[in-house]
């Protein structure tokens, strides 16, 4: 059984059996449900880890309830001891009520302060497969604590670290998004960072290996692939870029790695080079449509208003969080803040 991609504890289950839906758009741009307008007051954005230019979060369904949950615990860490500043006394809530509860005013105020989020900010939820955007005023959302999926009643009394802390969103306001919100990205701030241009699912075409660019491989990548053989070679073209993908097969005839080169369509210069290899926490994602017409994993396009074109979706991840690659010379990766407790 292949290692599944885990963007949160709950996503391990939904992505294991997930088949991505083929997006249907009418070419008119985002079907945006702008429930709020952002405030124009200037304020520092929520804390961004070193090396990242933007914080993106994931959206998690909460069992069979009518709410979804956005965990911000990656930027709001809680002490493993009795952190009474972040959460109330858990034991007083009881084993069952403590599994999910709304934070009162004082705890909410501290949460917003420590994450540099204002009541006048908005939560933007983009489903990139459906090309649909919805937004919510922070002041209209409840802050809550949810016991993470790796903890259970057997762990009672729960530790503060066992909880994810974030925003609750009614699922009624999320109609039309992909099942289990598997293709949703979440941003919290003053202005919507997402472009209205729809992302494109990559349609790979198998090509002769001689067509793959002759760019020398990095020494560390060459060492990693020492005991592999070159497999299939693929190409995808847009007006701006050519995407070349080379597979490498291990001694068990399993795809061990893929090397991605993205070249400028006009100059043929290589803009980015990525090697996606198998490890304890990663494995090669199926290429688009290999598992059926609804199985889409690799995407590219103008995701952000003020950033270069992106490409992502080459790995199943069980440890850590998925990344989005910017197609420019910076080689910058944007890692989702997925609160992975695995």
Short mmCIF file of C-alpha atoms in Angstrom, two decimals:
data_model
loop_
_atom_site.label_atom_id
_atom_site.label_comp_id
_atom_site.label_asym_id
_atom_site.label_seq_id
_atom_site.Cartn_x
_atom_site.Cartn_y
_atom_site.Cartn_z
CA UNK A 1 0.00 0.00 0.00
CA UNK A 2 1.48 3.34 -0.96
CA UNK A 3 2.30 6.01 1.57
CA UNK A 4 -0.44 8.59 1.51
CA UNK A 5 -0.11 12.29 1.60
CA UNK A 6 -0.80 13.75 5.02
CA UNK A 7 -1.52 17.42 5.25
CA UNK A 8 -3.01 16.99 8.68
CA UNK A 9 -3.92 14.11 10.91
CA UNK A 10 -7.41 14.01 9.49
CA UNK A 11 -6.15 14.29 5.90
CA UNK A 12 -4.33 10.96 6.23
CA UNK A 13 -7.67 9.20 6.07
CA UNK A 14 -9.30 11.28 3.38
CA UNK A 15 -6.32 11.34 1.01
CA UNK A 16 -5.77 7.61 1.29
CA UNK A 17 -9.06 7.00 -0.48
CA UNK A 18 -9.25 10.31 -2.30
CA UNK A 19 -9.69 10.73 -6.02
CA UNK A 20 -9.32 14.29 -7.20
CA UNK A 21 -12.13 15.80 -9.22
CA UNK A 22 -11.61 17.29 -12.62
CA UNK A 23 -12.22 21.02 -12.19
CA UNK A 24 -14.97 22.57 -14.24
CA UNK A 25 -14.79 26.28 -14.90
CA UNK A 26 -16.51 28.54 -17.33
CA UNK A 27 -13.40 30.61 -17.97
CA UNK A 28 -14.86 33.63 -16.23
CA UNK A 29 -12.47 33.50 -13.28
CA UNK A 30 -13.12 32.72 -9.64
CA UNK A 31 -16.61 32.00 -8.42
CA UNK A 32 -16.03 34.27 -5.47
CA UNK A 33 -18.31 34.49 -2.49
CA UNK A 34 -17.01 37.69 -0.95
CA UNK A 35 -18.78 37.61 2.37
CA UNK A 36 -16.63 40.42 3.78
CA UNK A 37 -14.42 43.23 2.63
CA UNK A 38 -10.97 43.56 4.09
CA UNK A 39 -10.01 46.50 6.27
CA UNK A 40 -7.54 49.04 4.95
CA UNK A 41 -5.80 49.68 8.29
CA UNK A 42 -2.11 48.73 8.04
CA UNK A 43 -0.87 46.05 10.46
CA UNK A 44 1.89 43.44 10.56
CA UNK A 45 0.77 40.16 8.99
CA UNK A 46 0.60 36.97 11.05
CA UNK A 47 3.96 35.49 11.95
CA UNK A 48 5.79 33.97 8.99
CA UNK A 49 8.51 31.35 9.55
CA UNK A 50 12.00 32.29 8.40
CA UNK A 51 12.44 31.65 4.69
CA UNK A 52 8.70 31.80 3.93
CA UNK A 53 6.98 34.73 2.24
CA UNK A 54 3.41 33.77 3.14
CA UNK A 55 1.57 31.57 5.62
CA UNK A 56 -0.91 29.13 4.10
CA UNK A 57 -3.04 26.82 6.22
CA UNK A 58 -5.31 23.85 5.58
CA UNK A 59 -9.01 23.27 6.20
CA UNK A 60 -10.08 20.16 8.09
CA UNK A 61 -13.59 18.65 8.34
CA UNK A 62 -14.54 17.95 11.94
CA UNK A 63 -16.03 14.47 11.75
CA UNK A 64 -19.76 14.46 11.01
CA UNK A 65 -20.33 17.91 12.51
CA UNK A 66 -21.45 20.96 10.55
CA UNK A 67 -18.21 22.87 11.08
CA UNK A 68 -14.75 22.80 9.56
CA UNK A 69 -11.57 23.78 11.35
CA UNK A 70 -8.52 25.85 10.39
CA UNK A 71 -5.61 25.08 12.69
CA UNK A 72 -3.11 27.87 13.30
CA UNK A 73 -1.11 25.93 15.87
CA UNK A 74 1.98 26.00 13.64
CA UNK A 75 2.23 29.75 14.37
CA UNK A 76 0.68 29.54 17.85
CA UNK A 77 2.66 26.89 19.72
CA UNK A 78 1.37 25.72 23.09
CA UNK A 79 3.63 24.52 25.90
CA UNK A 80 3.52 20.82 26.69
CA UNK A 81 2.93 21.62 30.34
CA UNK A 82 -0.18 23.24 31.80
CA UNK A 83 -0.26 26.31 29.55
CA UNK A 84 -3.10 28.19 31.24
CA UNK A 85 -2.40 31.31 29.19
CA UNK A 86 -3.32 29.57 25.94
CA UNK A 87 -6.05 27.20 27.17
CA UNK A 88 -8.31 26.92 30.21
CA UNK A 89 -7.87 24.11 32.74
CA UNK A 90 -8.59 21.07 30.57
CA UNK A 91 -9.48 18.71 33.43
CA UNK A 92 -12.32 20.99 34.51
CA UNK A 93 -13.96 20.59 31.11
CA UNK A 94 -14.21 16.82 31.35
CA UNK A 95 -13.00 14.02 29.08
CA UNK A 96 -15.69 14.50 26.40
CA UNK A 97 -16.37 18.24 26.39
CA UNK A 98 -12.63 18.93 26.26
CA UNK A 99 -12.27 17.26 22.85
CA UNK A 100 -13.63 20.36 21.14
CA UNK A 101 -14.52 23.67 22.77
CA UNK A 102 -14.83 27.37 21.98
CA UNK A 103 -12.29 29.73 23.52
CA UNK A 104 -13.67 32.56 25.62
CA UNK A 105 -12.85 36.23 25.11
CA UNK A 106 -9.56 36.32 27.04
CA UNK A 107 -8.07 33.27 25.35
CA UNK A 108 -9.22 34.51 21.95
CA UNK A 109 -7.62 37.90 22.58
CA UNK A 110 -4.28 36.27 23.42
CA UNK A 111 -4.50 33.96 20.40
CA UNK A 112 -5.08 36.88 18.02
CA UNK A 113 -2.34 38.94 19.65
CA UNK A 114 0.30 36.21 19.48
CA UNK A 115 -0.50 35.38 15.84
CA UNK A 116 -0.67 39.07 14.83
CA UNK A 117 -4.23 38.66 13.58
CA UNK A 118 -6.75 41.48 13.88
CA UNK A 119 -10.51 41.25 14.28
CA UNK A 120 -10.67 43.31 11.08
CA UNK A 121 -8.66 40.73 9.12
CA UNK A 122 -10.28 38.11 6.91
CA UNK A 123 -9.91 34.37 6.40
CA UNK A 124 -9.65 33.56 2.69
CA UNK A 125 -10.34 29.99 1.57
CA UNK A 126 -9.36 29.06 -2.00
CA UNK A 127 -10.26 25.74 -3.58
CA UNK A 128 -7.74 25.68 -6.43
CA UNK A 129 -9.33 22.65 -8.13
CA UNK A 130 -12.77 24.28 -8.23
CA UNK A 131 -11.33 27.78 -8.72
CA UNK A 132 -13.60 29.05 -5.98
CA UNK A 133 -12.84 31.60 -3.27
CA UNK A 134 -14.80 32.33 -0.11
CA UNK A 135 -13.88 34.77 2.63
CA UNK A 136 -14.94 35.47 6.20
CA UNK A 137 -14.36 38.31 8.64
CA UNK A 138 -12.27 37.17 11.60
CA UNK A 139 -14.65 39.02 13.92
CA UNK A 140 -17.47 36.71 12.73
CA UNK A 141 -15.58 33.47 13.36
CA UNK A 142 -15.22 31.60 16.62
CA UNK A 143 -11.82 30.51 17.90
CA UNK A 144 -11.75 26.93 19.10
CA UNK A 145 -9.53 24.13 20.36
CA UNK A 146 -9.73 20.69 18.75
CA UNK A 147 -8.12 17.53 20.08
CA UNK A 148 -5.77 16.32 17.36
CA UNK A 149 -6.51 13.01 15.62
CA UNK A 150 -3.52 11.25 17.20
CA UNK A 151 -4.97 11.75 20.68
CA UNK A 152 -7.99 9.95 22.12
CA UNK A 153 -9.97 9.40 25.30
CA UNK A 154 -7.25 6.95 26.33
CA UNK A 155 -4.88 9.94 26.67
CA UNK A 156 -7.03 11.63 29.31
CA UNK A 157 -6.16 13.95 30.96
CA UNK A 158 -5.19 15.71 27.73
CA UNK A 159 -2.13 17.92 27.54
CA UNK A 160 -2.33 21.44 26.08
CA UNK A 161 0.01 20.28 23.32
CA UNK A 162 -2.61 17.72 22.23
CA UNK A 163 -4.85 20.50 20.90
CA UNK A 164 -5.04 22.35 17.62
CA UNK A 165 -6.11 25.96 18.03
CA UNK A 166 -7.73 27.96 15.26
CA UNK A 167 -10.93 29.11 13.60
CA UNK A 168 -14.28 27.35 13.24
CA UNK A 169 -16.12 27.77 9.91
CA UNK A 170 -19.63 26.54 9.15
CA UNK A 171 -19.64 23.94 6.38
CA UNK A 172 -22.80 25.59 5.00
CA UNK A 173 -20.58 28.49 3.95
CA UNK A 174 -18.21 26.11 2.16
CA UNK A 175 -20.63 24.55 -0.29
CA UNK A 176 -19.11 23.82 -3.67
CA UNK A 177 -15.61 23.08 -2.42
CA UNK A 178 -13.87 19.76 -3.04
CA UNK A 179 -14.78 16.78 -0.86
CA UNK A 180 -13.18 16.98 2.57
CA UNK A 181 -11.71 20.36 1.50
CA UNK A 182 -8.73 18.43 0.16
CA UNK A 183 -7.86 21.13 -2.39
CA UNK A 184 -8.37 24.11 -0.07
CA UNK A 185 -5.71 26.64 0.88
CA UNK A 186 -6.33 29.14 3.67
CA UNK A 187 -4.81 32.57 4.20
CA UNK A 188 -5.47 35.00 7.06
CA UNK A 189 -4.78 38.69 6.55
CA UNK A 190 -5.96 42.05 5.26
CA UNK A 191 -6.11 41.35 1.56
CA UNK A 192 -6.76 38.32 -0.62
CA UNK A 193 -3.38 37.11 -1.95
CA UNK A 194 -4.82 34.67 -4.48
CA UNK A 195 -5.03 35.30 -8.20
CA UNK A 196 -8.31 34.93 -10.05
CA UNK A 197 -6.62 32.83 -12.74
CA UNK A 198 -7.48 29.15 -12.57
CA UNK A 199 -4.63 26.71 -12.01
CA UNK A 200 -4.06 24.10 -14.71
CA UNK A 201 -3.84 20.37 -14.07
CA UNK A 202 -0.69 19.14 -15.78
CA UNK A 203 -1.32 16.78 -18.69
CA UNK A 204 1.88 14.80 -19.11
CA UNK A 205 2.99 13.58 -22.55
CA UNK A 206 5.52 10.78 -22.71
CA UNK A 207 8.57 11.72 -24.80
CA UNK A 208 11.91 10.21 -25.84
CA UNK A 209 14.57 10.60 -23.15
CA UNK A 210 16.76 12.41 -25.70
CA UNK A 211 14.38 15.38 -25.50
CA UNK A 212 15.11 15.85 -21.80
CA UNK A 213 17.42 18.86 -21.25
CA UNK A 214 21.10 18.03 -20.69
CA UNK A 215 21.51 20.15 -17.55
CA UNK A 216 24.16 18.54 -15.28
CA UNK A 217 22.76 16.96 -12.15
CA UNK A 218 23.74 18.21 -8.69
CA UNK A 219 26.35 16.04 -6.99
CA UNK A 220 24.08 15.20 -4.07
CA UNK A 221 21.26 14.22 -6.43
CA UNK A 222 23.59 12.05 -8.51
CA UNK A 223 24.73 10.24 -5.37
CA UNK A 224 21.13 9.68 -4.29
CA UNK A 225 20.27 8.12 -7.66
CA UNK A 226 23.40 5.98 -7.89
CA UNK A 227 21.54 2.64 -7.77
CA UNK A 228 18.63 3.60 -10.01
CA UNK A 229 17.89 3.42 -13.72
CA UNK A 230 16.24 6.08 -15.87
CA UNK A 231 12.58 5.33 -16.52
CA UNK A 232 9.92 7.19 -18.47
CA UNK A 233 10.34 10.80 -19.56
CA UNK A 234 7.46 13.30 -19.75
CA UNK A 235 6.75 16.81 -21.02
CA UNK A 236 4.06 19.44 -20.46
CA UNK A 237 3.96 22.80 -22.23
CA UNK A 238 2.34 26.16 -21.57
CA UNK A 239 2.91 29.47 -23.37
CA UNK A 240 5.45 30.46 -20.72
CA UNK A 241 7.13 27.24 -19.60
CA UNK A 242 8.09 23.72 -20.60
CA UNK A 243 7.96 21.14 -17.79
CA UNK A 244 10.28 18.12 -18.18
CA UNK A 245 9.98 15.13 -15.85
CA UNK A 246 12.39 12.20 -15.67
CA UNK A 247 11.58 9.11 -13.61
CA UNK A 248 14.18 6.94 -11.86
CA UNK A 249 13.44 3.30 -11.02
CA UNK A 250 14.95 1.29 -8.15
CA UNK A 251 15.99 -2.36 -8.12
CA UNK A 252 12.42 -3.39 -7.28
CA UNK A 253 11.17 -1.62 -10.43
CA UNK A 254 9.41 1.00 -8.30
CA UNK A 255 9.60 4.72 -9.00
CA UNK A 256 12.23 5.94 -6.55
CA UNK A 257 12.51 9.54 -7.72
CA UNK A 258 11.48 12.10 -10.31
CA UNK A 259 13.58 15.02 -11.52
CA UNK A 260 11.65 18.10 -12.63
CA UNK A 261 13.16 20.75 -14.88
CA UNK A 262 11.11 23.80 -15.81
CA UNK A 263 12.44 25.78 -18.76
CA UNK A 264 11.51 29.17 -20.18
CA UNK A 265 9.47 28.47 -23.31
CA UNK A 266 11.28 31.17 -25.33
CA UNK A 267 14.87 31.13 -24.12
CA UNK A 268 14.97 27.42 -23.13
CA UNK A 269 16.83 28.45 -19.95
CA UNK A 270 16.20 26.16 -16.97
CA UNK A 271 14.37 28.17 -14.31
CA UNK A 272 14.01 25.57 -11.56
CA UNK A 273 15.31 22.07 -10.89
CA UNK A 274 13.66 19.77 -8.33
CA UNK A 275 14.32 16.18 -7.30
CA UNK A 276 11.47 14.36 -5.56
CA UNK A 277 12.78 11.15 -4.03
CA UNK A 278 11.37 8.39 -1.87
CA UNK A 279 12.09 8.48 1.86
CA UNK A 280 10.58 7.33 5.13
CA UNK A 281 7.99 10.10 4.91
CA UNK A 282 7.59 10.62 1.16
CA UNK A 283 6.82 8.67 -2.00
CA UNK A 284 6.10 9.52 -5.61
CA UNK A 285 2.57 10.72 -6.28
CA UNK A 286 0.78 9.21 -9.26
CA UNK A 287 0.94 11.34 -12.37
CA UNK A 288 -2.29 13.00 -13.37
CA UNK A 289 -4.97 10.70 -14.79
CA UNK A 290 -2.90 7.53 -14.26
CA UNK A 291 -5.46 6.42 -11.67
CA UNK A 292 -8.48 7.70 -13.58
CA UNK A 293 -9.87 10.91 -15.04
CA UNK A 294 -10.60 12.35 -11.60
CA UNK A 295 -7.15 11.65 -10.17
CA UNK A 296 -5.31 14.97 -10.39
CA UNK A 297 -2.24 15.76 -8.29
CA UNK A 298 0.13 18.06 -10.23
CA UNK A 299 -0.95 21.66 -10.76
CA UNK A 300 0.65 24.79 -12.16
CA UNK A 301 -0.36 28.38 -12.78
CA UNK A 302 -0.70 31.82 -11.28
CA UNK A 303 -1.80 30.98 -7.73
CA UNK A 304 -0.83 34.32 -6.19
CA UNK A 305 -1.40 37.89 -7.38
CA UNK A 306 2.09 39.11 -6.60
CA UNK A 307 4.24 35.99 -6.97
CA UNK A 308 5.59 33.92 -9.86
CA UNK A 309 3.85 30.91 -11.37
CA UNK A 310 3.77 27.87 -9.08
CA UNK A 311 3.98 24.10 -9.52
CA UNK A 312 3.24 21.38 -6.97
CA UNK A 313 1.81 17.93 -6.29
CA UNK A 314 4.65 15.48 -6.94
CA UNK A 315 4.79 13.69 -3.60
CA UNK A 316 2.65 11.85 -1.10
CA UNK A 317 3.74 13.10 2.32
CA UNK A 318 3.23 11.48 5.70
CA UNK A 319 5.81 13.40 7.76
CA UNK A 320 5.88 17.16 7.43
CA UNK A 321 3.73 19.29 5.12
CA UNK A 322 3.36 19.67 1.35
CA UNK A 323 5.24 22.39 -0.47
CA UNK A 324 4.46 24.73 -3.34
CA UNK A 325 7.36 25.67 -5.63
CA UNK A 326 7.71 29.11 -7.18
CA UNK A 327 8.99 29.06 -10.74
CA UNK A 328 11.76 31.63 -10.57
CA UNK A 329 15.47 31.75 -9.83
CA UNK A 330 14.89 32.12 -6.07
CA UNK A 331 14.01 28.40 -5.83
CA UNK A 332 11.64 29.36 -3.04
CA UNK A 333 9.31 26.78 -1.53
CA UNK A 334 6.14 27.63 0.37
CA UNK A 335 5.38 24.93 2.92
CA UNK A 336 1.79 24.62 4.07
CA UNK A 337 1.21 25.14 7.78
CA UNK A 338 -0.68 21.84 8.01
CA UNK A 339 -0.23 21.07 11.74
CA UNK A 340 1.02 17.56 11.02
CA UNK A 341 1.36 15.71 14.33
CA UNK A 342 2.59 12.46 12.71
#
